[in-house]
Amino acid sequence: MTPGGAGVAQRHDFPPLRYEPAGLGGAPAALADGPTRSGGPAYRGSGPHPYGTDGSALTGRTARDVLAAYLHHRATDFLRSLRAHGESGPDAEGAREAARQLRSAARRIGGALHTFRPLTDERWADHLRGELAWLSGTLAREHAGTARLDRLLGALQRLTAHPDLNSPAAPPSRDTPDPDAAEALLSAGAARAGALLERQITLARTRAHSAALQALGSSRFHAVADAVAVLASEAPLTPTADRPAPDALLPLADQAHRRLAEAVAALPLARAGQAYNGDALTAASRQDAPWHQVRLLARLSRYAQEVTDPDDTDPRLAEAGRALERHRDAAEAAAAAAAAARTPRIAPATAYALGVLHADQRHEAEAARYVFGRVWLPAPVPEPGPATRKG
């Protein structure tokens, strides 16, 4: 990924996805409108809806019709992927793809049960959602390990093939007064750093693979599969779901988007909008958490839109999600490099290479934040001037 988000164009064909300040009397103001469809909104609640959804896709249907159809479809995807995984045999790539589709279906079912929880048998929905999260997380670890190792080894190769000691990832000049010596030190340590990362991440990936196989053969997993099979034919919804779909679904979808927008409002988008601001290099684990939370909320908001208006999804949510996934991948890769650097008795050159790698991945995280800000807000967020800064 190119720092600064090159290649991601600003979008001007629709208004920004953001949460507006509270209206008069302290009531939450409406989310930014999307394009309005002809005919006017079918649901007339407290304000306009996110994504440009006006409810016309839901007209004449009950919430039960819409939500049950969505859950049936995703449950069928889950069962189809499970069957493909079981039939993949020695085809490792086929098994990985089936596991990916299985996780995708599990996340979508869980997201729908979370957002539209008031329309479901809540005790049943909460239990299944928790079990799906367990399964998706267990299956994701092996794939994440493979992707993390590829990312780190690729970054090491890039850094040693095209070293740039004037880049933000370079060490301070007082530590390496001779650029040639620093380059030689990086080249000497990169091979050992790569070997160390490969040993550590491969061990974790092997354990994750064993855990996934154990999970797929467990009685707990079979209970989850049985529950999803029931969902494929009958969704446990309450009588509340018999209300008109616009009235029952759109307020809950709006609520999911509002939670996302409020979480984004707490992010330092003004700083993230300044290329190479350096914020991502400090207090990484603490400052990453709000961005990770926004990633999860963006996913829930996108899945809610798939339920309410599957034929007109807002591309910004997918773009924002991809940027935040890159942020997560870079942050986790940086943490892996830092953990490897804490290995006892490693050579100074190896530790140095891992330090440069850590800084490189933290700058990748910073670049992903920049991209996210450009997707979320079409216009750059101005840095506060001296007259507006507090203190």
Short mmCIF file of N, CA and C in Angstrom, two decimals, residues 38 63 219 227 267 278 360:
data_model
loop_
_atom_site.label_atom_id
_atom_site.label_comp_id
_atom_site.label_asym_id
_atom_site.label_seq_id
_atom_site.Cartn_x
_atom_site.Cartn_y
_atom_site.Cartn_z
N SER A 38 -36.85 8.52 -6.26
CA SER A 38 -38.15 9.13 -6.57
C SER A 38 -39.23 8.40 -5.81
N ALA A 63 -41.00 -7.14 7.93
CA ALA A 63 -39.63 -7.37 8.40
C ALA A 63 -39.33 -8.87 8.43
N SER A 219 -18.05 -31.37 19.08
CA SER A 219 -19.50 -31.36 19.26
C SER A 219 -20.03 -29.93 19.28
N ALA A 227 -27.69 -25.55 14.32
CA ALA A 227 -28.47 -24.32 14.51
C ALA A 227 -28.58 -23.54 13.20
N LEU A 267 -12.37 9.60 16.28
CA LEU A 267 -11.04 9.36 15.74
C LEU A 267 -10.34 10.69 15.41
N GLY A 278 3.20 10.81 11.78
CA GLY A 278 3.97 10.13 12.82
C GLY A 278 3.16 9.63 13.99
N ASP A 360 8.37 0.41 9.59
CA ASP A 360 7.77 0.37 8.26
C ASP A 360 6.30 -0.01 8.34
#
